[in-house]
mmCIF file with all atom_site columns, C-alpha atoms in Angstrom:
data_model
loop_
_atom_site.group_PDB
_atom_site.id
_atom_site.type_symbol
_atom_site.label_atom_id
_atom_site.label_alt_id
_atom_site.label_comp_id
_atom_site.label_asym_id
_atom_site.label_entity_id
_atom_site.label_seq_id
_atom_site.pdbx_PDB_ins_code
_atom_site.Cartn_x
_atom_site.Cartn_y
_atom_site.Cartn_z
_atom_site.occupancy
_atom_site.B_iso_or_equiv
_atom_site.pdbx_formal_charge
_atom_site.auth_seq_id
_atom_site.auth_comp_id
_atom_site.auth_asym_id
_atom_site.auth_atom_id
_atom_site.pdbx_PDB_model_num
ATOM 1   C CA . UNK A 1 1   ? 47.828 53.536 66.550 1.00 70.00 ? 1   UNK A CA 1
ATOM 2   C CA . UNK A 1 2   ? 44.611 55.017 68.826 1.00 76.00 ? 2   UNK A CA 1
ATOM 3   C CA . UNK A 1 3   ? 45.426 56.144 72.249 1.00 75.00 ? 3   UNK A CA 1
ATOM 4   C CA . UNK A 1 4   ? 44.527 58.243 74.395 1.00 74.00 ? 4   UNK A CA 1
ATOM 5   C CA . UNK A 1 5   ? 46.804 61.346 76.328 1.00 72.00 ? 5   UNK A CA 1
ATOM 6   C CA . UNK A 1 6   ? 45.538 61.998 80.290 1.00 74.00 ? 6   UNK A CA 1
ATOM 7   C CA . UNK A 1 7   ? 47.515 64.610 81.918 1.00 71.00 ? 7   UNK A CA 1
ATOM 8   C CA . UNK A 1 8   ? 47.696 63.460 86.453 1.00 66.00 ? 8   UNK A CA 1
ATOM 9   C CA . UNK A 1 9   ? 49.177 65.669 89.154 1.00 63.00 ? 9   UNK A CA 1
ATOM 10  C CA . UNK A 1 10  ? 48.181 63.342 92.044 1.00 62.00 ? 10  UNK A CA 1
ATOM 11  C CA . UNK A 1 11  ? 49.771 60.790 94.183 1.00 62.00 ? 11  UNK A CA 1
ATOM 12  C CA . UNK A 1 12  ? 48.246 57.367 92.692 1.00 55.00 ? 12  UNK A CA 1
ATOM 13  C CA . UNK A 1 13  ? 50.214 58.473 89.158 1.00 60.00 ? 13  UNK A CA 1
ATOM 14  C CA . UNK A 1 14  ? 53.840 58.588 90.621 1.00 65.00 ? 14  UNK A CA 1
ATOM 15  C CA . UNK A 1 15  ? 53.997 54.684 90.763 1.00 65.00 ? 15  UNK A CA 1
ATOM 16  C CA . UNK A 1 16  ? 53.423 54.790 87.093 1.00 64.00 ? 16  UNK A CA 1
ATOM 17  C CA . UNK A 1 17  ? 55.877 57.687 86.728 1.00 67.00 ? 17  UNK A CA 1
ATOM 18  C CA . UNK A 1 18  ? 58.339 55.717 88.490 1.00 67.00 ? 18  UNK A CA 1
ATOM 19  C CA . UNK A 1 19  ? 57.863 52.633 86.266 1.00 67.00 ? 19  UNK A CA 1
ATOM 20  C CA . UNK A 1 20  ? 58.195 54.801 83.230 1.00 67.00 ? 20  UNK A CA 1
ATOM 21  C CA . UNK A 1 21  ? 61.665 56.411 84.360 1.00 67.00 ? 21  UNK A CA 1
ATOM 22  C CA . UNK A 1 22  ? 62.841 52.861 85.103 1.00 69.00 ? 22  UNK A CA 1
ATOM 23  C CA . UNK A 1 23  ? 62.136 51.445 81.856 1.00 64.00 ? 23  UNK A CA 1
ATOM 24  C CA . UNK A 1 24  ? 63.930 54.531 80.067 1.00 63.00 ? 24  UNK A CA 1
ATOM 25  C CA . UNK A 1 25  ? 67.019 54.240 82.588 1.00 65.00 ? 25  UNK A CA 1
ATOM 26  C CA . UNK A 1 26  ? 66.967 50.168 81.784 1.00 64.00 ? 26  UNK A CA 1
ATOM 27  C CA . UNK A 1 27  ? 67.485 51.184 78.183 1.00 58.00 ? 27  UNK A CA 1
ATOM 28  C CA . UNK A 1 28  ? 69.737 54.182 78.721 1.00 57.00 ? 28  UNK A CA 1
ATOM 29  C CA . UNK A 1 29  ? 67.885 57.329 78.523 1.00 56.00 ? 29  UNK A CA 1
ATOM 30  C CA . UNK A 1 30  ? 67.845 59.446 81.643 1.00 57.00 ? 30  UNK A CA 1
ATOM 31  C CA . UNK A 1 31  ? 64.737 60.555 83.359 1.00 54.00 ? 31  UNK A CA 1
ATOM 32  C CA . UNK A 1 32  ? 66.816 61.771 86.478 1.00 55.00 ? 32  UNK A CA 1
ATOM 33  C CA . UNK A 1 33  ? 64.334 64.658 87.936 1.00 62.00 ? 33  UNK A CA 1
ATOM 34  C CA . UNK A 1 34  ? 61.009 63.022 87.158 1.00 60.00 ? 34  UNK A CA 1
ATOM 35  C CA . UNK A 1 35  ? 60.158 63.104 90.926 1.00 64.00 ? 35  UNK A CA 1
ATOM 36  C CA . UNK A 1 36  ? 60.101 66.770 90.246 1.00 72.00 ? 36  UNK A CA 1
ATOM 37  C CA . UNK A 1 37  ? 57.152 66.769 87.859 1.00 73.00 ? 37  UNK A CA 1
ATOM 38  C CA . UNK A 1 38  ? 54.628 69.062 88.636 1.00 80.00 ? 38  UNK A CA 1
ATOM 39  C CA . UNK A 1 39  ? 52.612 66.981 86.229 1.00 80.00 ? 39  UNK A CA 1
ATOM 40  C CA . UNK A 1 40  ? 52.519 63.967 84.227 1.00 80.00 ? 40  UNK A CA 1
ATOM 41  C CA . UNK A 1 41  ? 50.856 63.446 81.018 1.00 84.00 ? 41  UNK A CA 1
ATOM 42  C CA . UNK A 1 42  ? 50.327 59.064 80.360 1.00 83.00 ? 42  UNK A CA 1
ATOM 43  C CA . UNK A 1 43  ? 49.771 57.352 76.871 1.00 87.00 ? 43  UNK A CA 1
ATOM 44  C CA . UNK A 1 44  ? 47.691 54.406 77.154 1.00 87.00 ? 44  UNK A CA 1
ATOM 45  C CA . UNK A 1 45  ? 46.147 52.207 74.622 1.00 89.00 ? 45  UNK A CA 1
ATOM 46  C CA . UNK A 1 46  ? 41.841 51.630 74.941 1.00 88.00 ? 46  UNK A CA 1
ATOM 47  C CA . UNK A 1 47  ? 42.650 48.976 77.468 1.00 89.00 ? 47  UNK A CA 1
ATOM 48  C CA . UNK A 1 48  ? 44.579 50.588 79.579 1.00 85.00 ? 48  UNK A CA 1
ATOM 49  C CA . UNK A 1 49  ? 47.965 49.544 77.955 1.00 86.00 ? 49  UNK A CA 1
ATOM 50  C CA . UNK A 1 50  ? 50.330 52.473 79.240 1.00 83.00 ? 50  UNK A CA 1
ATOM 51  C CA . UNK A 1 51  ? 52.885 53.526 75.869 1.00 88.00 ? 51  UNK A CA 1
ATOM 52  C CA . UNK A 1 52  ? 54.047 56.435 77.763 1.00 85.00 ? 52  UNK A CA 1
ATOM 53  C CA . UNK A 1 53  ? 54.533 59.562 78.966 1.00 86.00 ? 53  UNK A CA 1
ATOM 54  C CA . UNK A 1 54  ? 55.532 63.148 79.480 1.00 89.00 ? 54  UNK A CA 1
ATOM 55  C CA . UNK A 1 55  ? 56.809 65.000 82.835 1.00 85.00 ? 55  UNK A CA 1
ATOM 56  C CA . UNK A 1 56  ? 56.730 68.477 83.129 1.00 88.00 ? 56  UNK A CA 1
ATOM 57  C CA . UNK A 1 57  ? 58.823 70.162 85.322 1.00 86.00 ? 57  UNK A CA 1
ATOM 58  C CA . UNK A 1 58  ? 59.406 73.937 86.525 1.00 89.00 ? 58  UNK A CA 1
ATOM 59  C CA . UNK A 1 59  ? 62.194 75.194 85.989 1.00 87.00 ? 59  UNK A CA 1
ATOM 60  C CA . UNK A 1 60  ? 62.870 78.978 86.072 1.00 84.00 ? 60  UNK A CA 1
ATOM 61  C CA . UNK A 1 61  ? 60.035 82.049 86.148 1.00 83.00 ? 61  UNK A CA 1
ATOM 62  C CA . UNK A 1 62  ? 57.448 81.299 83.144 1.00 90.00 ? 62  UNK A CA 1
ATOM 63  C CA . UNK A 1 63  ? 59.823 77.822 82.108 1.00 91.00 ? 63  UNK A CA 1
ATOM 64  C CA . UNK A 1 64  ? 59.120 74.266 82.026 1.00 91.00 ? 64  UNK A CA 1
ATOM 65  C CA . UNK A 1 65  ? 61.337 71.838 80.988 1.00 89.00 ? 65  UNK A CA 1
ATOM 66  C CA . UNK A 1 66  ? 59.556 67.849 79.484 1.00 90.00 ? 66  UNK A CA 1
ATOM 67  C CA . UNK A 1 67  ? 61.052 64.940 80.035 1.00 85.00 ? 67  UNK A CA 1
ATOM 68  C CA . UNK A 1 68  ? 59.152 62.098 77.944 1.00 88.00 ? 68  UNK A CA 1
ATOM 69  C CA . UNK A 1 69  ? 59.717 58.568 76.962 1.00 84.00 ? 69  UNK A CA 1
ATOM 70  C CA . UNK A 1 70  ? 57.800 55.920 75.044 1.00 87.00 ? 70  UNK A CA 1
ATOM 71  C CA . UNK A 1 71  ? 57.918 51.956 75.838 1.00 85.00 ? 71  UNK A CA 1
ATOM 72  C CA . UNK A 1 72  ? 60.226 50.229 73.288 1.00 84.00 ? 72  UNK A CA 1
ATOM 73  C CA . UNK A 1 73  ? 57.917 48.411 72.094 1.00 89.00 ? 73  UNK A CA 1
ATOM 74  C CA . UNK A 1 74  ? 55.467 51.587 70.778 1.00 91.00 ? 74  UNK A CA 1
ATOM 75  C CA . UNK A 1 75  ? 58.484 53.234 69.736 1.00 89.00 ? 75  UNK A CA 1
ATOM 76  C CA . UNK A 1 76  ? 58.137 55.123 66.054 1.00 92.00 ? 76  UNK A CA 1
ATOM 77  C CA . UNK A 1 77  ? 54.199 54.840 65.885 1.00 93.00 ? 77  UNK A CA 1
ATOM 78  C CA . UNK A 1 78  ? 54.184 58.573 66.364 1.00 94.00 ? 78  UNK A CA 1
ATOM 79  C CA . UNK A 1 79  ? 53.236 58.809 70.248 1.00 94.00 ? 79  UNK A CA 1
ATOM 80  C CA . UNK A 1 80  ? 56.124 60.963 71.291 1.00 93.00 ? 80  UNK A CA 1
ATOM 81  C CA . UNK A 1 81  ? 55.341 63.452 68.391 1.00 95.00 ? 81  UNK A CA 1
ATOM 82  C CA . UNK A 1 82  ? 51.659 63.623 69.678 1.00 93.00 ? 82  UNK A CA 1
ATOM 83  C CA . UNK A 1 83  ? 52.404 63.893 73.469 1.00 93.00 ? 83  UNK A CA 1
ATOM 84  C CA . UNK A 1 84  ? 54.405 66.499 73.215 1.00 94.00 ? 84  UNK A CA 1
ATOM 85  C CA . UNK A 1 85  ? 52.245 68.418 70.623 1.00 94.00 ? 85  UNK A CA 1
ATOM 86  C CA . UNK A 1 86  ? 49.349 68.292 73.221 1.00 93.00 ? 86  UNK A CA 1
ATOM 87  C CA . UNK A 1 87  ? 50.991 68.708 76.559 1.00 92.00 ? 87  UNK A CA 1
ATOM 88  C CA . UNK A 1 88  ? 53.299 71.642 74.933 1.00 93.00 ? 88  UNK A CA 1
ATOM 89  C CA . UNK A 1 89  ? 50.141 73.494 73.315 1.00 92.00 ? 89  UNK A CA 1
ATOM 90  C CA . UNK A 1 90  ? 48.343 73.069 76.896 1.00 92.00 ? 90  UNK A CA 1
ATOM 91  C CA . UNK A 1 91  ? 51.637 74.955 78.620 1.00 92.00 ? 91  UNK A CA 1
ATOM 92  C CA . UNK A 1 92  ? 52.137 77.240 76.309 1.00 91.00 ? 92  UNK A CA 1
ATOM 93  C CA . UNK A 1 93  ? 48.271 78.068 76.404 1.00 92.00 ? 93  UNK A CA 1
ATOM 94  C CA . UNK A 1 94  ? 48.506 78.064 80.559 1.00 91.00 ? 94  UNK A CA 1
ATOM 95  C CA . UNK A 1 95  ? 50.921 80.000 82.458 1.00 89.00 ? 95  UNK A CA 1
ATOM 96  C CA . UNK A 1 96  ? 54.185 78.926 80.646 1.00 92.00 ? 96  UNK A CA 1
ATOM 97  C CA . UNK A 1 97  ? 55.883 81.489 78.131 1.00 92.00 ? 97  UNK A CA 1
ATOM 98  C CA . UNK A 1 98  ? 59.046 78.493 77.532 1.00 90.00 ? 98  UNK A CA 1
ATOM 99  C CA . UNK A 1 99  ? 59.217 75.038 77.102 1.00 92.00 ? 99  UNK A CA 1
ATOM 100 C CA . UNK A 1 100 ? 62.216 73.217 77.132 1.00 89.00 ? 100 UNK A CA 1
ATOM 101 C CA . UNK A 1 101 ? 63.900 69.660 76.367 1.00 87.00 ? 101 UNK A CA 1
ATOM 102 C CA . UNK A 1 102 ? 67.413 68.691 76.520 1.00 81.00 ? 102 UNK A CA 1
ATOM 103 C CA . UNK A 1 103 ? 68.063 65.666 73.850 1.00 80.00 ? 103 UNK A CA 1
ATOM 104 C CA . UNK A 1 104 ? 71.193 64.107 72.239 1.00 76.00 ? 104 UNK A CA 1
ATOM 105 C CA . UNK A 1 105 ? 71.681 65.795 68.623 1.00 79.00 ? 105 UNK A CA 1
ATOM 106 C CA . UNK A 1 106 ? 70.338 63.984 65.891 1.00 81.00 ? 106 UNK A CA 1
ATOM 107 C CA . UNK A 1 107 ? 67.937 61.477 67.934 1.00 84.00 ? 107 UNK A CA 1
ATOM 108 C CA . UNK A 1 108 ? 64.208 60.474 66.955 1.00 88.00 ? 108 UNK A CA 1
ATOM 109 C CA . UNK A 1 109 ? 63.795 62.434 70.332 1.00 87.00 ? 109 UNK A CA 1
ATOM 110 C CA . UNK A 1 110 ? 65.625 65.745 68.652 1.00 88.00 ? 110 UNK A CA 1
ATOM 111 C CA . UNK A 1 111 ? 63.084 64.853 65.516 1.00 91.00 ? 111 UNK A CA 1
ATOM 112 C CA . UNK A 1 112 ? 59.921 64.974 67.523 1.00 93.00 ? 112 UNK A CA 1
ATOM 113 C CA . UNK A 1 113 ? 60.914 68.076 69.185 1.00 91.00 ? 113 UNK A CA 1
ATOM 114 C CA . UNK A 1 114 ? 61.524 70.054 66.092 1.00 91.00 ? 114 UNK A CA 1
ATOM 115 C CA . UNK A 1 115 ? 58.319 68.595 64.648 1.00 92.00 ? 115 UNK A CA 1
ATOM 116 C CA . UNK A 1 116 ? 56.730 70.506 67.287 1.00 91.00 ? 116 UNK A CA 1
ATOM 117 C CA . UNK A 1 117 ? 58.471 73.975 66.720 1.00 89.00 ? 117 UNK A CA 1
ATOM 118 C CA . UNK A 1 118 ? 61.115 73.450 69.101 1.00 87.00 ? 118 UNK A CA 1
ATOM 119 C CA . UNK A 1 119 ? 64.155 75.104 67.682 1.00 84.00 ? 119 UNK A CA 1
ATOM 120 C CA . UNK A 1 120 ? 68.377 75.032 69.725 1.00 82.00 ? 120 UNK A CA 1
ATOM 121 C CA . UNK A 1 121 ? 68.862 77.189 72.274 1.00 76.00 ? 121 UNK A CA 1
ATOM 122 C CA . UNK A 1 122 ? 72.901 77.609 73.129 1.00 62.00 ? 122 UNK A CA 1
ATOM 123 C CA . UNK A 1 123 ? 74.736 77.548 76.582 1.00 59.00 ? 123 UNK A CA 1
ATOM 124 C CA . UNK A 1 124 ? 77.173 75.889 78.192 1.00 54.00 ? 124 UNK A CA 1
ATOM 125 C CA . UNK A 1 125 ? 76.179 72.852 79.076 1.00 54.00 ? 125 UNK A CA 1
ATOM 126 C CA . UNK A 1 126 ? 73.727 69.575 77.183 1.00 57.00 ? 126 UNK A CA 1
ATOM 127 C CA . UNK A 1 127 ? 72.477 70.734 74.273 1.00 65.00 ? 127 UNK A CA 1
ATOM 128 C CA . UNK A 1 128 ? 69.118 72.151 74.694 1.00 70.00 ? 128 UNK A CA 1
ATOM 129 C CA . UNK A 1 129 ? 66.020 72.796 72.677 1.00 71.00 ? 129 UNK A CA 1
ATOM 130 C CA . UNK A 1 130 ? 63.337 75.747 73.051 1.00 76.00 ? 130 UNK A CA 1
ATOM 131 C CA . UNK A 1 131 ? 59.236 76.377 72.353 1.00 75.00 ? 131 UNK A CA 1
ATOM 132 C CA . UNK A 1 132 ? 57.853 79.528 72.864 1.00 76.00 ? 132 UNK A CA 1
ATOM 133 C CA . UNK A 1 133 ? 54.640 80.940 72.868 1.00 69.00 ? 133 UNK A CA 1
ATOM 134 C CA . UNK A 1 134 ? 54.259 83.563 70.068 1.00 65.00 ? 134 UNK A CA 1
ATOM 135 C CA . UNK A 1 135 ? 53.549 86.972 72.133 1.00 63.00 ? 135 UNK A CA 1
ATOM 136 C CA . UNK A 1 136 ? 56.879 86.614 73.787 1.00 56.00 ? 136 UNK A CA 1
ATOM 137 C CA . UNK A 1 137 ? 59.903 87.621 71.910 1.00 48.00 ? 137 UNK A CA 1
#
């Protein structure tokens, strides 16, 4: 499937953000601090089709944590694994040194994440998955 990946930190995006989070809620999976994104990076098809998207938000010093979803309908076409390849590269790259993602275990979303060099990370708490950038230890 062609699309294309455009990364927004303005106003005129959080609509769409909004829309996005809904449509994951409707169909059970949790978006609940996407009005925290610093930044969100949208999927759309040549026509302007949005497929979906990736929040990022801050978390601790040198940490992000993504949130992403795709619509049901684009689901296994390989859009999550590509959105979060680009939009972790570009953090990693930029001022991040840690990217995180909390998922349910064994999950297509679990899949993409390790298809991406995300490995578990351990605490109390949902089970959480970790990307670093290689000069950090």
């Amino acid at each position: 499937m062609e699309f294309e990946i455009h990364t927004h930190s303005d106003d005129q995006v959080k609509e769409l953000a909004r829309a996005l989070a809904i449509n994951a809620a409707n169909r059970g999976v949790g978006l609940l601090d996407y009005g925290k994104a610093e930044s969100v990076s949208l999927a759309k098809q040549e026509d302007g089709t949005l497929i979906g998207g990736l929040f990022v938000i801050p978390r601790e010093e040198l940490t992000a944590e993504i949130m992403f979803v795709v619509l049901e309908q684009f689901e296994h076409q390989g859009v999550a694994t590509r959105l979060v390849e680009q939009v972790v590269r570009e953090l990693l790259e930029g001022k991040y040194q840690k990217v995180q993602a909390s998922v349910a275990k064994d999950t297509a979303s679990e899949r993409v994440l390790q298809k991406n060099g995300f490995g578990p990370e351990y605490e109390n708490g949902p089970y959480r998955m970790m990307a670093k950038r290689k000069d950090t230890v």
